Amino acid sequence: MGTMSELVQALEQVVGKAGLVLDPALMGSYLSDWRNAYRGRAALVVRPGSTEEVASVVRLCHDAGVALVPQGGNTGLCGGSIPDDSGQQVVLSLTRMTRIRNVDPANETITVEAGVILQHLQEAAAEAGRLFPLSLGAEGSCTVGGNLATNAGGTAVLRYGNMRDLTLGLEVVLPDGRIWNGLRGLRKDNTGYDLKHLFIGSEGTLGIITAAVLKLYPAIHSRTTAWVALPSPQAAVELIGRMRALCGDRLTGFELMSRQSVEFVLRHVAGCTDPFAEVHPWYVLIQLSDTLPDAPLAQMLENGLGSAFEAGEALDAVVASSEAQVDALWAIREGISEAQNHEGPSLKHDISVPVSCIPAFVEAADLRLQQAFPGVRIVAYGHVGDGNLHYNISKPTGSDDAPFKAQAEAIMGLIYDVTLEFDGSISAEHGIGQAKREAAHHYKAPLELELMRSLKQALDPTGLMNPGKVL
Ligand code: FAD
Ligand code: 2HG
Ligand code: ZN
């Protein structure tokens, strides 16, 4: 084990001067998340440009006993990509690894490096006449490596699945610097344990993902989008069942939003306006898509909404009549995260319960919260088709931050307790990172934690891969 300055010299040999950030004044964007909820310090940031360079960097840090924090676009919401405050950890940024290595239209696959921005991947798929369906609000800056490491979800999961479902192969640099080439574009491969699934969702604690073979889908040539007002989450669950029965796989988006969520957007996000003159308690954004340019989506939507009005599930609806209107409706949904930031400190609960339990979850959690913490604002919205609600909490209007922050743990505990009562998960898509580590210890079954620790020990016996995250 040498000194930090010896390590820096050796790293410079690998990535060159331009691949290192040593000046703390230039490290800022790597050391805190976009909400500024997590802050750390680092010995340095290293930016390798190839898998071989990543492998050399990892080996050097391993031999020096220095911990690594992998980082992609740094859009994660659980502090997983932020180093601790020791100033001893090294941030390994994948943002220079941006090559699309191969497109294989006949195999319906694309092979990309970890630092490719999700939006660029979507564009590369479109150029090949295909669709890469993962879609989320941070797609302009999050990376494929981060999407894989968090098993990202987003707004198209109900039709295409999450990142795990979209992945066929991985290339990973292991914690000792060896390269595992698992870049196989196979839809069938039953030769033992499926190792890629260990790394997907591991949040950088088992190795560095450097590339992936991902699935492509037929391009979409028609879509129809509607904004629907509803009386309750129960109506949303009934409506999604109705739309699924009617449209099958053409139902590609179904996002639930409470009035509180929409109000925050209308208040803080420039250009967003209320689609209705009247105020309603809940809304859903419905999207139908088809590979045919002239698919009768508008007719299907009209039929579905017609019967929903008759059944009392829908109170009002607008159907977008132009691409600009489609974008305007999605801008309201995608603006919630940003809008909530403007309302002061917030607590994010990225929970899931069975879809059928969403109404009872909301009722129980709302009631108990308002009894125990009167005045807190509940910002509930999310991917109702996946049973995934962002059941976020903002401080009471006009109150100070400090008392709200002092209640944070109790509020989180209350919400997670209700989640577990419905056999739910405390993290549906954002992961554990550092934010939910304690909660995971508390709420996950001891046997599951024991198995996770065994896997961590087997792959990363020195514990230098993103320590302090997940476990
Ligand atoms: P980072 O934030 O850099 O890292 C996330 C985790 O992955 C960290 O633990 C990091 O160590 C690890 N990591 C990163 N790259 C690698 C790698 N190459 N190898 C190993 N480990 C790595 N998430 C959703 O799932 N669904 C959503 O709908 C969604 N919407 C969002 C909307 C907004 C406005 C924002 C800000 C975030 C949203 N997110 C969402 C969260 C976030 O965008 C995703 O978690 C995304 O996948 C993170 O990608 P990233 O490249 O920014 O990763
Ligand atoms: C979304 O669905 C994201 O908009 C972000 O997962 C959720 O900010 C959040 O809590
Ligand atoms: Zn989400």
XYZ file of C-alpha atoms and ligand atoms in Angstrom:
535
model
C 0.000 0.000 0.000
C 1.638 3.279 -1.101
C 0.771 6.879 -0.444
C -2.060 8.791 -2.091
C 0.442 10.787 -4.155
C 1.986 7.547 -5.477
C -1.518 6.387 -6.422
C -2.195 9.686 -8.194
C 1.019 9.317 -10.214
C 0.142 5.761 -11.201
C -3.409 6.784 -12.159
C -2.032 9.611 -14.286
C 0.008 7.051 -16.209
C -3.250 5.280 -17.052
C -5.696 8.109 -17.819
C -3.397 11.063 -18.464
C -3.630 14.444 -16.756
C -6.929 15.185 -18.498
C -8.517 12.090 -16.965
C -7.960 13.278 -13.382
C -9.661 16.011 -11.366
C -7.458 16.848 -8.387
C -8.428 20.433 -7.594
C -11.231 20.431 -4.970
C -12.546 23.640 -6.530
C -13.272 21.702 -9.760
C -14.793 18.659 -8.079
C -18.030 20.283 -6.893
C -20.429 18.694 -9.379
C -19.124 15.200 -8.488
C -19.521 15.666 -4.748
C -23.186 16.516 -4.314
C -26.444 15.381 -5.863
C -28.829 17.596 -7.815
C -31.093 18.184 -4.778
C -28.054 18.969 -2.661
C -29.350 16.402 -0.201
C -25.992 14.567 -0.036
C -22.502 16.054 0.053
C -19.119 14.371 0.303
C -15.415 14.915 -0.269
C -13.002 12.955 -2.430
C -9.257 12.475 -2.792
C -9.743 12.843 -6.530
C -12.039 12.117 -9.454
C -10.759 9.754 -12.138
C -12.286 9.613 -15.603
C -11.075 6.585 -17.585
C -11.900 6.425 -21.308
C -11.966 2.668 -21.952
C -12.674 -0.642 -20.228
C -8.946 -1.379 -20.050
C -8.365 1.966 -18.352
C -11.191 1.266 -15.874
C -9.592 -2.117 -15.116
C -6.182 -0.514 -14.487
C -7.712 2.187 -12.281
C -9.622 -0.397 -10.228
C -6.537 -2.607 -9.859
C -4.390 0.325 -8.709
C -6.998 1.444 -6.159
C -7.489 -2.142 -4.996
C -3.749 -2.594 -4.464
C -3.545 0.762 -2.669
C -6.541 -0.101 -0.432
C -8.458 2.961 -1.632
C -12.258 2.863 -1.927
C -14.011 3.678 -5.220
C -17.351 5.385 -5.768
C -18.663 4.741 -9.301
C -20.581 7.637 -10.816
C -22.537 8.157 -14.043
C -24.765 11.179 -14.592
C -25.103 11.749 -10.829
C -28.897 11.997 -11.094
C -29.529 9.256 -8.525
C -31.902 10.133 -5.702
C -30.393 8.095 -2.841
C -26.842 9.438 -2.567
C -25.373 6.253 -4.085
C -22.895 8.107 -6.301
C -21.699 10.546 -3.617
C -18.509 9.770 -1.642
C -18.404 9.927 2.160
C -16.867 12.929 3.923
C -13.481 11.330 4.724
C -11.846 12.849 1.639
C -10.117 9.479 1.122
C -12.415 7.931 -1.490
C -11.926 8.146 -5.255
C -14.879 8.974 -7.508
C -14.711 6.906 -10.699
C -16.714 8.750 -13.336
C -17.771 6.783 -16.429
C -18.789 9.871 -18.395
C -15.982 9.527 -20.961
C -17.134 6.052 -21.977
C -19.712 7.152 -24.526
C -19.296 4.810 -27.475
C -22.183 3.002 -29.145
C -20.173 -0.129 -29.890
C -22.582 -2.018 -32.121
C -26.145 -2.036 -33.439
C -27.454 -5.428 -34.563
C -30.924 -4.842 -36.064
C -31.445 -8.507 -36.952
C -30.762 -9.495 -33.339
C -32.716 -6.437 -32.111
C -29.825 -5.385 -29.873
C -27.543 -2.434 -29.264
C -24.206 -2.592 -27.431
C -23.236 0.587 -25.597
C -20.713 1.814 -23.081
C -21.695 2.735 -19.546
C -21.267 6.490 -19.950
C -23.745 6.808 -22.830
C -26.513 9.217 -21.826
C -29.921 7.549 -21.925
C -31.285 10.092 -24.402
C -28.375 9.429 -26.770
C -29.126 5.717 -26.561
C -32.780 6.408 -27.413
C -31.629 8.519 -30.383
C -29.217 5.817 -31.615
C -32.045 3.276 -31.468
C -34.324 5.640 -33.408
C -31.655 6.101 -36.089
C -31.670 2.336 -36.525
C -35.474 2.449 -36.902
C -35.988 0.925 -33.458
C -37.127 1.916 -29.967
C -35.139 1.774 -26.756
C -38.047 2.124 -24.343
C -36.553 3.131 -20.980
C -37.822 6.656 -20.328
C -37.457 8.881 -17.276
C -37.326 12.531 -16.320
C -33.525 12.555 -16.001
C -32.933 10.923 -19.404
C -31.026 13.961 -20.722
C -28.256 13.418 -18.154
C -28.453 9.937 -16.579
C -26.238 7.216 -18.055
C -26.706 3.608 -19.061
C -24.282 2.544 -16.298
C -26.370 4.355 -13.682
C -29.601 2.978 -15.172
C -28.184 -0.534 -14.867
C -26.652 -0.036 -11.434
C -30.008 1.217 -10.071
C -32.212 -1.021 -12.248
C -34.022 2.152 -13.308
C -37.752 2.129 -13.982
C -39.556 5.203 -15.308
C -42.754 5.717 -17.222
C -42.766 2.813 -19.716
C -42.207 -0.080 -17.299
C -45.819 -1.241 -17.484
C -45.269 -2.183 -21.151
C -41.512 -2.869 -21.497
C -40.225 -3.630 -18.001
C -37.398 -1.994 -16.086
C -33.703 -1.873 -16.989
C -33.206 -5.478 -15.859
C -35.790 -6.636 -18.372
C -34.089 -4.691 -21.156
C -30.610 -6.166 -20.634
C -29.091 -9.221 -22.312
C -25.395 -8.895 -21.510
C -22.898 -6.932 -19.425
C -19.208 -6.136 -19.296
C -18.032 -5.525 -15.733
C -14.707 -4.665 -14.131
C -14.586 -6.697 -10.927
C -13.339 -5.169 -7.640
C -9.871 -6.704 -8.152
C -9.542 -5.249 -11.658
C -10.356 -8.337 -13.725
C -12.697 -7.801 -16.668
C -15.763 -10.054 -16.931
C -16.904 -10.120 -20.538
C -20.541 -11.122 -20.380
C -21.504 -9.107 -23.470
C -23.641 -11.835 -24.996
C -26.687 -10.802 -26.996
C -28.593 -13.986 -26.204
C -32.244 -14.251 -25.290
C -31.699 -17.800 -24.127
C -28.716 -18.906 -22.048
C -29.233 -21.386 -19.244
C -25.617 -22.151 -18.423
C -25.874 -21.711 -14.669
C -26.376 -18.609 -12.520
C -27.301 -15.528 -14.523
C -24.461 -13.313 -13.290
C -25.578 -10.115 -14.992
C -28.519 -9.918 -12.614
C -26.135 -9.638 -9.656
C -24.672 -6.432 -11.031
C -27.966 -4.921 -12.210
C -29.344 -3.023 -9.230
C -26.146 -3.446 -7.176
C -25.544 0.357 -7.075
C -21.820 0.083 -7.693
C -21.163 -2.168 -4.693
C -20.068 -5.270 -6.631
C -18.129 -3.913 -9.614
C -17.988 -1.282 -12.329
C -20.321 -1.825 -15.273
C -18.480 -0.698 -18.411
C -20.800 -1.811 -21.242
C -24.065 -3.610 -21.952
C -26.006 -5.383 -24.681
C -29.551 -4.024 -24.565
C -32.800 -5.046 -26.243
C -34.365 -3.005 -29.029
C -38.068 -2.897 -29.853
C -40.096 -1.914 -32.935
C -40.337 1.854 -33.403
C -43.578 3.563 -32.422
C -45.435 5.269 -35.298
C -48.592 6.490 -33.616
C -49.488 7.590 -30.125
C -52.387 9.180 -28.301
C -52.194 10.872 -24.941
C -54.943 11.887 -22.539
C -55.098 13.757 -19.251
C -57.946 12.440 -17.119
C -59.365 13.723 -13.841
C -60.392 11.073 -11.311
C -62.141 10.990 -7.953
C -59.691 8.611 -6.262
C -56.775 6.159 -6.567
C -59.413 3.385 -6.586
C -60.778 4.879 -9.822
C -57.237 4.841 -11.260
C -56.820 1.128 -10.521
C -60.186 0.399 -12.128
C -59.363 2.567 -15.138
C -55.988 0.946 -15.755
C -57.643 -2.487 -15.705
C -60.241 -1.249 -18.171
C -57.649 0.283 -20.515
C -55.435 -2.812 -20.388
C -58.323 -5.097 -21.240
C -59.220 -2.850 -24.160
C -55.796 -1.921 -25.532
C -53.454 -4.682 -24.360
C -49.810 -3.796 -25.000
C -50.816 -0.501 -26.613
C -51.137 0.923 -23.114
C -47.583 2.280 -22.710
C -48.055 4.948 -20.049
C -50.363 5.345 -17.045
C -49.119 7.884 -14.511
C -51.112 8.859 -11.420
C -50.800 12.326 -9.833
C -52.483 13.899 -6.825
C -53.768 17.472 -7.024
C -50.998 18.528 -4.619
C -48.342 17.260 -7.063
C -49.911 19.114 -9.980
C -50.332 22.293 -7.931
C -46.599 22.362 -7.184
C -45.859 22.115 -10.918
C -48.321 24.856 -11.831
C -46.705 27.072 -9.181
C -43.059 26.460 -10.049
C -42.529 25.114 -13.560
C -42.612 27.789 -16.243
C -44.976 27.149 -19.137
C -47.149 24.513 -17.393
C -50.864 25.251 -17.218
C -53.806 23.327 -15.768
C -55.494 21.286 -18.517
C -58.862 21.777 -16.743
C -60.685 24.867 -15.497
C -61.917 22.918 -12.452
C -59.833 21.463 -9.649
C -59.908 17.653 -9.239
C -58.383 15.451 -6.528
C -56.464 13.057 -8.792
C -55.275 12.819 -12.396
C -53.832 10.195 -14.699
C -51.798 10.643 -17.839
C -52.629 7.850 -20.255
C -50.560 7.033 -23.305
C -51.405 4.545 -26.032
C -48.772 3.669 -28.658
C -48.620 1.473 -31.728
C -46.113 0.432 -34.358
C -48.682 1.135 -37.109
C -48.850 4.749 -38.339
C -52.651 4.671 -38.614
C -53.607 2.578 -35.598
C -57.084 3.453 -34.267
C -55.748 4.657 -30.925
C -58.004 7.695 -30.638
C -61.051 5.462 -31.088
C -59.787 3.021 -28.446
C -59.143 5.832 -26.014
C -62.569 7.302 -26.646
C -64.221 3.911 -26.049
C -62.247 3.355 -22.848
C -62.917 6.828 -21.485
C -66.594 6.646 -22.502
C -67.165 3.603 -20.343
C -64.994 5.080 -17.569
C -67.274 8.154 -17.422
C -70.320 5.901 -17.250
C -68.752 3.917 -14.404
C -67.862 7.114 -12.514
C -64.116 6.421 -12.762
C -63.397 9.523 -14.839
C -64.588 13.065 -14.045
C -63.123 14.951 -16.999
C -60.650 14.304 -19.816
C -58.652 16.060 -22.518
C -57.047 14.226 -25.401
C -53.930 15.826 -26.881
C -54.536 16.889 -30.458
C -50.935 17.726 -31.402
C -47.403 16.660 -30.520
C -47.015 20.002 -28.731
C -49.991 19.136 -26.497
C -48.576 15.678 -25.818
C -45.333 17.321 -24.693
C -47.211 19.870 -22.581
C -49.071 17.115 -20.695
C -45.894 15.114 -20.109
C -44.131 18.293 -18.942
C -46.598 18.519 -16.036
C -45.881 14.929 -15.019
C -42.110 15.209 -15.452
C -42.031 18.561 -13.648
C -43.166 17.232 -10.260
C -39.707 16.277 -9.012
C -38.253 19.698 -9.775
C -41.337 21.542 -8.503
C -41.192 19.794 -5.140
C -37.614 21.025 -4.682
C -38.939 24.605 -4.676
C -41.140 23.865 -1.671
C -38.250 23.311 0.738
C -36.929 20.069 2.164
C -38.778 16.964 1.115
C -38.797 13.308 2.057
C -38.903 10.857 -0.825
C -40.522 7.465 -0.447
C -40.198 5.437 -3.592
C -42.454 2.607 -2.460
C -44.288 -0.199 -4.222
C -47.256 -2.317 -3.216
C -49.388 -4.676 -5.305
C -51.393 -2.533 -7.761
C -54.623 -3.744 -6.147
C -53.455 -2.346 -2.772
C -52.644 1.198 -3.946
C -55.996 2.693 -2.893
C -55.852 1.142 0.598
C -52.195 2.139 0.970
C -52.944 5.778 0.137
C -55.943 5.865 2.451
C -54.064 4.341 5.396
C -50.859 6.354 4.917
C -52.745 9.675 4.397
C -54.851 9.133 7.497
C -52.032 8.121 9.819
C -49.727 10.876 8.576
C -52.273 13.614 9.034
C -53.041 12.354 12.535
C -49.382 12.097 13.577
C -47.907 15.054 11.635
C -50.736 17.512 10.918
C -50.082 19.923 8.067
C -47.389 17.965 6.195
C -48.051 18.055 2.457
C -48.369 14.696 0.719
C -47.070 14.696 -2.840
C -48.218 11.316 -4.124
C -47.717 10.358 -7.742
C -46.125 7.723 -9.868
C -46.203 4.643 -11.972
C -49.490 3.141 -10.870
C -49.307 0.264 -13.363
C -46.156 -0.924 -11.581
C -47.650 -0.445 -8.101
C -44.933 2.209 -7.614
C -45.872 5.428 -5.862
C -43.577 8.327 -5.106
C -45.243 9.041 -1.786
C -43.212 12.169 -1.090
C -43.695 14.577 1.799
C -43.079 18.331 1.932
C -43.015 20.396 5.102
C -46.205 22.216 6.187
C -46.798 25.533 4.396
C -44.938 28.404 5.997
C -43.206 26.280 8.647
C -39.482 26.219 9.403
C -37.231 23.498 8.025
C -35.805 22.426 11.383
C -38.910 20.923 13.050
C -39.772 19.104 9.810
C -36.256 17.683 9.524
C -36.426 16.587 13.159
C -39.536 14.548 12.308
C -38.019 13.007 9.175
C -37.195 9.622 10.640
C -40.569 9.221 12.285
C -42.374 10.188 9.062
C -40.309 7.737 7.034
C -40.882 4.996 9.604
C -44.636 5.542 9.516
C -44.750 5.327 5.712
C -42.503 2.270 5.538
C -44.546 0.528 8.237
C -47.698 1.039 6.157
C -45.823 -0.160 3.052
C -44.810 -3.375 4.783
C -48.382 -3.937 5.960
C -49.236 -4.297 2.265
C -46.234 -6.579 1.574
C -44.615 -3.725 -0.304
C -41.054 -2.579 -0.944
C -39.364 0.502 0.505
C -37.620 1.099 -2.819
C -39.331 0.360 -6.103
C -36.881 2.028 -8.487
C -34.408 4.501 -6.973
C -32.446 2.008 -4.865
C -30.991 2.086 -1.368
C -27.784 4.135 -1.756
C -27.003 5.821 1.544
C -30.532 7.208 1.976
C -32.318 3.960 2.799
C -29.484 1.851 4.178
C -30.756 1.951 7.755
C -34.315 1.388 6.598
C -33.239 -1.604 4.484
C -31.523 -3.116 7.530
C -34.723 -2.670 9.460
C -37.271 -3.739 6.854
C -35.568 -6.454 4.805
C -35.712 -10.037 6.046
C -32.555 -11.028 8.001
C -32.023 -14.002 5.692
C -32.120 -11.760 2.613
C -29.567 -9.423 4.212
C -27.381 -12.399 5.111
C -27.424 -13.659 1.509
C -26.656 -10.156 0.208
C -23.669 -9.886 2.602
C -22.375 -13.284 1.416
C -22.512 -12.108 -2.198
C -20.766 -8.845 -1.307
C -18.050 -10.769 0.555
C -17.581 -13.190 -2.370
C -17.225 -10.487 -5.004
C -15.677 -7.632 -3.020
C -13.821 -9.195 -0.068
C -11.833 -6.024 0.627
C -15.025 -3.935 0.702
C -13.561 -1.149 -1.440
C -16.430 -0.959 -3.943
C -18.763 1.895 -2.968
C -18.579 1.236 0.796
C -21.395 2.550 2.965
C -23.989 2.058 0.246
C -26.805 -0.516 0.189
C -25.431 -2.785 2.965
P -25.644 7.990 -10.774
O -26.562 8.877 -10.035
O -24.339 8.546 -11.181
O -25.390 6.672 -9.906
C -26.445 5.940 -9.352
C -25.881 4.674 -8.672
O -25.306 3.822 -9.655
C -24.759 4.960 -7.683
O -24.829 4.025 -6.642
C -23.493 4.739 -8.483
O -22.401 4.348 -7.677
C -23.918 3.608 -9.411
N -23.265 3.621 -10.734
C -23.334 4.584 -11.683
N -22.686 4.187 -12.792
C -22.193 2.954 -12.532
C -21.431 2.019 -13.283
N -21.059 2.260 -14.539
N -21.096 0.840 -12.705
C -21.475 0.566 -11.431
N -22.192 1.412 -10.682
C -22.557 2.587 -11.227
N -35.165 6.779 -11.594
C -36.052 5.840 -11.993
O -35.794 4.643 -11.823
N -37.247 6.193 -12.580
C -37.585 7.462 -12.807
O -38.666 7.742 -13.308
C -36.649 8.478 -12.434
N -36.917 9.778 -12.681
C -36.031 10.729 -12.275
C -36.345 12.064 -12.511
C -35.463 13.065 -12.111
C -35.809 14.493 -12.394
C -34.250 12.715 -11.453
C -33.269 13.746 -11.029
C -33.930 11.391 -11.216
C -34.818 10.387 -11.614
N -34.543 9.031 -11.398
C -35.436 8.074 -11.799
C -33.327 8.635 -10.673
C -32.066 8.506 -11.563
O -32.169 9.271 -12.714
C -31.831 7.056 -11.951
O -31.523 6.328 -10.778
C -30.695 6.837 -12.951
O -30.723 5.486 -13.352
C -29.311 7.150 -12.392
O -28.375 7.215 -13.459
P -27.012 8.055 -13.297
O -26.170 7.788 -14.494
O -27.311 9.456 -13.013
O -26.373 7.339 -12.034
C -40.346 10.147 -11.194
O -41.060 9.176 -11.433
C -39.000 9.919 -10.588
O -40.667 11.302 -11.505
C -38.595 10.908 -9.511
O -38.813 8.605 -10.196
C -39.392 10.783 -8.261
O -38.398 12.781 -7.408
C -39.005 11.756 -7.142
O -39.337 11.447 -6.008
Zn -40.413 7.279 -10.784
